[in-house]
Coordinates of C-alpha atoms and ligand atoms in Angstrom, one line a residue:
X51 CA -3.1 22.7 44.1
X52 CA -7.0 22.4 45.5
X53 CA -7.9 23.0 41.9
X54 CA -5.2 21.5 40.4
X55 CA -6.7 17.9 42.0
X56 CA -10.2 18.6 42.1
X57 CA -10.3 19.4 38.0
X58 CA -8.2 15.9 38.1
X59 CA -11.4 14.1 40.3
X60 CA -13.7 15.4 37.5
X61 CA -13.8 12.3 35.3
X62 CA -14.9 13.2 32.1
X63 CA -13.5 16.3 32.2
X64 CA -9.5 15.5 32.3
X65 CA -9.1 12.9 30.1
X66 CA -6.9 10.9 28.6
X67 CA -5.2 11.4 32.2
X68 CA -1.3 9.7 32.9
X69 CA 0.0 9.0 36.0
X70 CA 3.6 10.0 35.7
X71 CA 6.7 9.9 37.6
X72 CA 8.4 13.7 38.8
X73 CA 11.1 13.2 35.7
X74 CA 8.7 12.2 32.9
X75 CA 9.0 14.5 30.1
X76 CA 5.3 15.5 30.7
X77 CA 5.8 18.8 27.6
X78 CA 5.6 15.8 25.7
X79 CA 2.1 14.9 26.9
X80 CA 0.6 18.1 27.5
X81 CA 1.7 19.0 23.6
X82 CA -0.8 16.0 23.1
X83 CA -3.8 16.9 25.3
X84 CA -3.0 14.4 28.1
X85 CA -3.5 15.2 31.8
X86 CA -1.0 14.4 34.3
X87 CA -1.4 13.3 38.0
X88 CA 2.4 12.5 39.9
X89 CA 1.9 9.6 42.2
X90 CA 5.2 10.7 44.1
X91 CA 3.4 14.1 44.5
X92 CA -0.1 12.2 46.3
X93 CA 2.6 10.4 48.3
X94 CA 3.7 13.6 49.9
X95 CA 1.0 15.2 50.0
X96 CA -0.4 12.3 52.3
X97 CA 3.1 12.1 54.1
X98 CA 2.1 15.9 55.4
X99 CA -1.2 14.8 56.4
X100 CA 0.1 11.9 58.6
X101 CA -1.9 9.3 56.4
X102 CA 1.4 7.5 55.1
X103 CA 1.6 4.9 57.4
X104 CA -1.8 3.2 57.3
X105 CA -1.9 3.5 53.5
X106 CA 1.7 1.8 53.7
X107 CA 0.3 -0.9 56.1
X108 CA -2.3 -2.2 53.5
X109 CA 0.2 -2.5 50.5
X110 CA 2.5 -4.3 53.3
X111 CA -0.1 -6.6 54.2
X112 CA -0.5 -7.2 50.2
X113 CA 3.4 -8.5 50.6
X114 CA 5.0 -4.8 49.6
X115 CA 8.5 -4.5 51.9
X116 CA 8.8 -2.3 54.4
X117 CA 12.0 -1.6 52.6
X118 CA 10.7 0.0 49.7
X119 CA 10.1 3.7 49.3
X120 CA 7.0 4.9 51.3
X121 CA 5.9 6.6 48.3
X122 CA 5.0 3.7 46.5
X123 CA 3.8 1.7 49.5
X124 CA 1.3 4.6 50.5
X125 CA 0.1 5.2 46.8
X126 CA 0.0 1.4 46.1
X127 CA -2.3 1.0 49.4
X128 CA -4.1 3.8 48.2
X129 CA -4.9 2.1 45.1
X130 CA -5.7 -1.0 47.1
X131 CA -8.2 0.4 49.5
X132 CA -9.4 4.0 48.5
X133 CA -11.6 4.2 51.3
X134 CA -8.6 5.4 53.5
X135 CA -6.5 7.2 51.0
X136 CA -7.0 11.1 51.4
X137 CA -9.2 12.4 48.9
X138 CA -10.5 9.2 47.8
X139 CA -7.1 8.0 46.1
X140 CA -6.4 9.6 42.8
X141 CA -8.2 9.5 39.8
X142 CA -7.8 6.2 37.9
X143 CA -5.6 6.4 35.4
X144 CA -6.0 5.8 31.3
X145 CA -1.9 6.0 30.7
X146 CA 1.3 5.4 32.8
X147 CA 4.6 6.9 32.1
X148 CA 7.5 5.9 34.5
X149 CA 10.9 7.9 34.1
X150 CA 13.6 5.8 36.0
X151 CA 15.9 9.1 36.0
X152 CA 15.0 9.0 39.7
X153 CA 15.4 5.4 40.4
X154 CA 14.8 2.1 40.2
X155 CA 11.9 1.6 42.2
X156 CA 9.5 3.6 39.8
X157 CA 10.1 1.0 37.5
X158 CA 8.8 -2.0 40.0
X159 CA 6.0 0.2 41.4
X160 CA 4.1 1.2 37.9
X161 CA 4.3 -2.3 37.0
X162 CA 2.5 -3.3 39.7
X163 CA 0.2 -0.3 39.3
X164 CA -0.4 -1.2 35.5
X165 CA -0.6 -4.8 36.8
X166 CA -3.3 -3.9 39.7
X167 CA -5.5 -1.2 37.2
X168 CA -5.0 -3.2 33.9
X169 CA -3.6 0.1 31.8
X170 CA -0.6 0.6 29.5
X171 CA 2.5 1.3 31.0
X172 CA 5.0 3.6 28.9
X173 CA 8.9 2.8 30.8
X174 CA 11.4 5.4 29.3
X175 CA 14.9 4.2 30.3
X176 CA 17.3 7.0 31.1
X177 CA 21.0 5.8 31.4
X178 CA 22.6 6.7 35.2
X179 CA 24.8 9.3 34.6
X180 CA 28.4 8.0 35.8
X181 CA 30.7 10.5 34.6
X182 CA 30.4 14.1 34.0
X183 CA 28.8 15.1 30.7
X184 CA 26.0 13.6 29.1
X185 CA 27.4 11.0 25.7
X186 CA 26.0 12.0 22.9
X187 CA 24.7 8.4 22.4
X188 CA 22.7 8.7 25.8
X189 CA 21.1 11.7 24.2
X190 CA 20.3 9.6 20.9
X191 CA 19.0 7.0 23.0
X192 CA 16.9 8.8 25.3
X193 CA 15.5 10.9 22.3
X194 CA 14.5 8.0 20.3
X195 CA 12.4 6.6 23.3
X196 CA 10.7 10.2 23.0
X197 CA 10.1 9.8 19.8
X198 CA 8.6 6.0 20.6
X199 CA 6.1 7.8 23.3
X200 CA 4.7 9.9 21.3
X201 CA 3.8 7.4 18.9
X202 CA 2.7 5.3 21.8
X203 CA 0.3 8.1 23.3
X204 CA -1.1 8.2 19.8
X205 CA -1.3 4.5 19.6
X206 CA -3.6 4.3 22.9
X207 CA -5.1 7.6 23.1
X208 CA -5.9 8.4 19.5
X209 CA -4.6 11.8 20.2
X210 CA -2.1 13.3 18.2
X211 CA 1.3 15.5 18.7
X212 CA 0.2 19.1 18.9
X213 CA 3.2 21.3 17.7
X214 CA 1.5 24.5 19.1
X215 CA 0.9 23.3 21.8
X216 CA 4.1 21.5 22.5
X217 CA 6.0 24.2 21.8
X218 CA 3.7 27.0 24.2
X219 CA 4.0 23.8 26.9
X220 CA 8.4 24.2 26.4
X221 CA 7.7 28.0 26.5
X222 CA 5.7 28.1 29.7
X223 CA 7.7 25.1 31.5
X224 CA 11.0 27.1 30.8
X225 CA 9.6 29.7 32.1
X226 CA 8.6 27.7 35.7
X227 CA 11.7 26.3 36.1
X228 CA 13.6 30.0 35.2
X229 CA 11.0 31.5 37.9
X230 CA 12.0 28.9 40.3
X231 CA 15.6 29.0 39.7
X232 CA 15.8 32.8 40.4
X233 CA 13.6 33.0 43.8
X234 CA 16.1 29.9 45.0
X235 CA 19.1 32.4 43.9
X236 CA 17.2 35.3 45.7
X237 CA 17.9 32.9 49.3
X238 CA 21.6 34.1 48.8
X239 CA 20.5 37.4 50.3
X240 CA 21.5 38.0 54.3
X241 CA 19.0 37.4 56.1
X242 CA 17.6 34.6 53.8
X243 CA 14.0 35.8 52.5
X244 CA 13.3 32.2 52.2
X245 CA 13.8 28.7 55.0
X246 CA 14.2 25.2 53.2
X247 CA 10.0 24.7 54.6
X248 CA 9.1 27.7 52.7
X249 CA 10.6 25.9 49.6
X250 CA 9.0 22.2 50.4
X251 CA 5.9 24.0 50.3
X252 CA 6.4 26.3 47.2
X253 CA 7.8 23.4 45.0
X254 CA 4.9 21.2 44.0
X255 CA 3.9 23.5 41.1
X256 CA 7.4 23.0 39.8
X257 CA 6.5 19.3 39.8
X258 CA 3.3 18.8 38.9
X259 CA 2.5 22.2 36.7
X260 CA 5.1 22.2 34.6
X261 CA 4.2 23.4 30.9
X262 CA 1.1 25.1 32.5
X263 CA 0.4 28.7 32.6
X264 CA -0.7 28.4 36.5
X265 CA 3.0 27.5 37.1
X266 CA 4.2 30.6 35.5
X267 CA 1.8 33.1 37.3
X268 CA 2.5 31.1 41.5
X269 CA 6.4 31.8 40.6
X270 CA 5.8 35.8 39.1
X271 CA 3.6 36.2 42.1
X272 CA 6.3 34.2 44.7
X273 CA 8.9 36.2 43.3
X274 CA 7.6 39.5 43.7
X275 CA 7.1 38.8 47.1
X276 CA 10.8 38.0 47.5
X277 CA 12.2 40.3 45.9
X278 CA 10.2 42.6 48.3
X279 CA 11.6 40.7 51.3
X280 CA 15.2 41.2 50.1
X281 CA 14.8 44.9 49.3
X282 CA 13.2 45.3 52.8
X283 CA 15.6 42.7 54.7
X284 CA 13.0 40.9 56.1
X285 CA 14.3 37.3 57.0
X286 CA 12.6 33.7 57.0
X287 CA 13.6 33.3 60.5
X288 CA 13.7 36.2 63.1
X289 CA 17.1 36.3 63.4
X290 CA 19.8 34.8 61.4
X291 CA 22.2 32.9 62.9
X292 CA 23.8 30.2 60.9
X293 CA 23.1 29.6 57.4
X294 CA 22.6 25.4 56.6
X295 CA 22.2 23.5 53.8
X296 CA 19.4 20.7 53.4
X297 CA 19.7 17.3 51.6
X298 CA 17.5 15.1 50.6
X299 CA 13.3 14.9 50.6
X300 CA 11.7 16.9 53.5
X301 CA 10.5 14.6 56.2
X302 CA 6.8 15.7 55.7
X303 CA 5.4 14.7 58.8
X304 CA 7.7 16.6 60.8
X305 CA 8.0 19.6 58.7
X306 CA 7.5 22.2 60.8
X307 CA 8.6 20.9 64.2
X308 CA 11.6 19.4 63.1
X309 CA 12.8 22.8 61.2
X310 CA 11.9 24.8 64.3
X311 CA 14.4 23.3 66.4
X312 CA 16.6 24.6 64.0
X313 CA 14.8 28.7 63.7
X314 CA 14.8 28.3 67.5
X315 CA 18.6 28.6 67.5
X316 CA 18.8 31.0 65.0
X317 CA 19.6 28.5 62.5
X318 CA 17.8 29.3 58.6
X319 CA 18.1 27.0 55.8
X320 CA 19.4 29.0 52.9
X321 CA 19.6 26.0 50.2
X322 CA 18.8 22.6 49.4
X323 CA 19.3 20.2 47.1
X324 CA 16.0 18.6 46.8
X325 CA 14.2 21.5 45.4
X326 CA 16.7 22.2 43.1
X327 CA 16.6 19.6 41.2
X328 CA 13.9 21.5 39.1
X329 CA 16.2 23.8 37.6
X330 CA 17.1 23.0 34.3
X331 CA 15.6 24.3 31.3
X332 CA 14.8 22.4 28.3
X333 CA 16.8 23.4 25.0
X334 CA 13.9 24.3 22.3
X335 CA 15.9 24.3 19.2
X336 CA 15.5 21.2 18.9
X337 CA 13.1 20.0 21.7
X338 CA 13.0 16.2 21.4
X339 CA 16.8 16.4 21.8
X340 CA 16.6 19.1 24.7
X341 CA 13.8 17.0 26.8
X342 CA 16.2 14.1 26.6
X343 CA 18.8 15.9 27.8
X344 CA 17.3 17.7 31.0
X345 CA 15.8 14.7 31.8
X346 CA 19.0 12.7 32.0
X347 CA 20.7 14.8 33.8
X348 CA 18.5 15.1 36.5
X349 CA 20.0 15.5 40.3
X350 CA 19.8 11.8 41.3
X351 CA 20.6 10.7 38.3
X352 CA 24.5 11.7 38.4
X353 CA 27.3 10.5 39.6
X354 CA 28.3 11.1 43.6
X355 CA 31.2 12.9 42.4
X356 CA 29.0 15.2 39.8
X357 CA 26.4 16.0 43.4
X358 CA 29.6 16.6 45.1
X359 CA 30.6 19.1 43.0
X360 CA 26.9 21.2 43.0
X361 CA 27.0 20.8 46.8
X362 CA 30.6 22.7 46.9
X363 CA 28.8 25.1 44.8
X364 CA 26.1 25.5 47.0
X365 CA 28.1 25.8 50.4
X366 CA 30.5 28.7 48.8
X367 CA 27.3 30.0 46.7
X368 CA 25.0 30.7 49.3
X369 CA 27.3 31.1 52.7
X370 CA 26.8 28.3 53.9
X371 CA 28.0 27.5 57.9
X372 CA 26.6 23.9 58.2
X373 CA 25.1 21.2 56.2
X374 CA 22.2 18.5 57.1
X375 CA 21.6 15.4 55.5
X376 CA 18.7 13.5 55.9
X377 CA 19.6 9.9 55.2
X378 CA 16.3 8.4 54.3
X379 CA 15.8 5.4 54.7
X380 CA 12.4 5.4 51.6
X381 CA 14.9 6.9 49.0
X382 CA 18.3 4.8 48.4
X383 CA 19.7 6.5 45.4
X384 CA 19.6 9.6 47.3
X385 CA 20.5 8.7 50.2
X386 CA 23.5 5.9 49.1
X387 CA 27.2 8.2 49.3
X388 CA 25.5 10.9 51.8
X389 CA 28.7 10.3 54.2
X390 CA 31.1 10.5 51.9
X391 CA 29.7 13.5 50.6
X392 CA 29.7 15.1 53.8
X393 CA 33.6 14.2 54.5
X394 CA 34.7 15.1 50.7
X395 CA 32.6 18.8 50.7
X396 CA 33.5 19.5 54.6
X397 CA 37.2 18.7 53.8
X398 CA 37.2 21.2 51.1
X399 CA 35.1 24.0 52.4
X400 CA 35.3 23.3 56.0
X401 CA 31.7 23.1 56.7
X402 CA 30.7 20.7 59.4
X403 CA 27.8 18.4 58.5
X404 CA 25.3 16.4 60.4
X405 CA 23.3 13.1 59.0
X406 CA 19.8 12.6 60.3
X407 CA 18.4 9.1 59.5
X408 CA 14.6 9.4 59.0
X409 CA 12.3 8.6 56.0
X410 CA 10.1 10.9 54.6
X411 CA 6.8 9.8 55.0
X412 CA 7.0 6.7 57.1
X413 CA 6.9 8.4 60.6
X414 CA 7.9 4.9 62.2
X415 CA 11.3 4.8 61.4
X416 CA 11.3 8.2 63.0
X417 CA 13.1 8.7 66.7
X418 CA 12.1 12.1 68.2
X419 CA 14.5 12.5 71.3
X420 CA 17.8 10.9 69.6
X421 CA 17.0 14.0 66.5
X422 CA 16.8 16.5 69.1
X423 CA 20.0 15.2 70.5
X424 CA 21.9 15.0 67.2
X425 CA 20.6 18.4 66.4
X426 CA 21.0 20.0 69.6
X427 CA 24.8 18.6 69.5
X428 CA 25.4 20.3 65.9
X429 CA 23.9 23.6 66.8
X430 CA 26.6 23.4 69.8
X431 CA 29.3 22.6 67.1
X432 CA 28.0 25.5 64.7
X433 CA 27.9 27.7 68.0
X434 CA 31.6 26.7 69.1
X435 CA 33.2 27.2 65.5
Ligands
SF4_237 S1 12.9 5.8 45.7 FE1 13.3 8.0 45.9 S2 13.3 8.8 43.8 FE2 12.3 6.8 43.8 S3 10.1 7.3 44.0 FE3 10.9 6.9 46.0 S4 11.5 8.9 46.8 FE4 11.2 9.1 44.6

């Protein structure tokens, strides 16, 4: 990841470069030569680093809600005033490419970006997913909007589609996302080789590296080390307890002392949905159709009813005892339908759950001692049952 953004810094020597949102179809752009940076990635990465809330605190000033997701205020401040951004900010961009798979927001926060840096902004529309399986007309829509960004790269970049290249960047992102898929299933093991912090930290090649061969050798390399786990029985935690399941974006400030009050009580966390979400494969038969449907059908991007269904699947999967939802406050679309969830996938595996309300890089709207208190109150309830 050091290298990852210092090549990025190098102007001259990454470029064209797009800022991109996590669910662009970024095969599409490394088939055509152009770098990627993820703004959503920066933002965590300056989440962990406890720089969130003064970037936030500059786009606020600017008139930015507090409201909207501390992702985008922290990148838009860092963008406003580099001097206090870590790393400098990133490198400005040539391209923009905003995916509103994920949400709404993106949409509102690249055009202010495109506004504020004066640089074309590509917005591919993905239709919300409201009942299970994708319309064929969703595909055709989505695919035709590939088909337009190519074009568009072309148009402002002079480079052209690269079908080597594509196709070797569908080859090696397939085989990320299969890498990534089997070390998650690996966590169904007893103990757990893996905790849900282990996986915040091991996921942002699977964002940012897709289609890259540095992506392909991190997940070989994780998985050996595993696989060795499980064959040995060595567990995340020292001693498993409870198995839980995590929802939501890790609260990156707190990473490591919020999860220990959970390995404290013997309490791993086996699965989540977060990092899952990087898990599909892209068809390659024919790939402008497959990248337009993996990227509709991303997690956030479905139906309540379609996440209630994976999270059954992940409870009964995985073993799990409990469940922990972080409702956060930066990320409505995830967030909306968390307590129905909870009552609809306790009722029908008879898993208790708990909600946490947090955000995940805005430490303010963080409250240490009532967490501890919810948390300690659920470990009782996971002790008595
Ligand atoms: S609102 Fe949620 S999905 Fe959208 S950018 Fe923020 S964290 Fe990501």
């Amino acid at each position: 990841m050091t290298r990852y953004y210092a090549t990025r810094k190098v102007v001259g020597k990454v470029r064209p470069l797009a800022w991109v949102t996590s669910g662009a179809p970024v095969e599409i752009l490394v088939g055509m030569g152009v770098a990627t940076v993820y703004p959503e990635n920066y933002g965590a990465l300056v989440g962990a680093q406890r720089a969130a809330v003064p970037l936030a605190q500059i786009a606020e000033e600017r008139g930015y809600s507090p409201d909207l997701c501390s992702y985008a205020r922290c990148q838009i401040g860092s963008v406003i005033d580099s001097s206090q951004a870590p790393q400098g900010g990133l490198p400005a961009p040539d391209l923009l490419v905003a995916c509103n798979n994920i949400c709404g927001t993106v949409l509102k926060w690249y055009q202010a970006l495109a506004d504020e840096l004066n640089v074309p902004l590509f917005l591919l529309d993905a239709p919300y997913q409201h009942e299970t399986g994708l319309p064929d007309h969703a595909v055709q829509y989505v695919a035709a909007q590939l088909e337009e960004l190519v074009d568009w790269v072309t148009r402002h970049t002079g480079r052209k589609m690269n079908d080597k290249k594509f196709a070797r960047a569908l080859d090696l992102s397939n085989q990320a996302v299969t890498l990534w898929r089997e070390i998650r299933e690996l966590c169904q093991a007893r103990p757990s080789p893996l905790n849900a912090p282990d996986l915040f930290l091991s996921m942002a090649p699977i964002v940012v590296l897709r289609g890259s061969k540095d992506a392909v050798t991190y997940y070989r390399k994780l998985k050996a080390e595993v696989e060795e786990r499980v064959a040995k029985g060595e567990g995340a935690i020292l001693e498993e307890r409870y198995r839980l399941l995590w929802d939501n974006i890790a609260i990156w400030y707190r990473l490591f002392r919020l999860f220990s009050l959970f390995t404290d009580a013997g309490a791993c966390f086996v699965v989540d949905t977060y990092t899952n979400a990087w898990s599909a494969s892209v068809d390659t038969e024919d790939p402008i159709l497959g990248l337009a449907k993996t990227y509709s059908t991303v997690y956030i991007n479905q139906s309540i009813q379609a996440r209630t269904e994976l999270m059954v699947d992940l409870v009964q999967r995985f073993g799990v005892d409990g469940m922990v939802f972080h409702s956060n406050r930066s990320c409505k679309p995830y967030s909306l339908g968390q307590y129905e969830m909870l009552e609809t996938v306790s009722q029908r595996t008879g898993v208790p759950g708990l909600v946490l309300e947090a955000d995940m890089c805005d430490s303010r709207l963080y409250a240490d001692e009532p967490i501890k208190n919810r948390i300690q109150a659920f470990l009782d309830v996971l002790e008595m049952s």
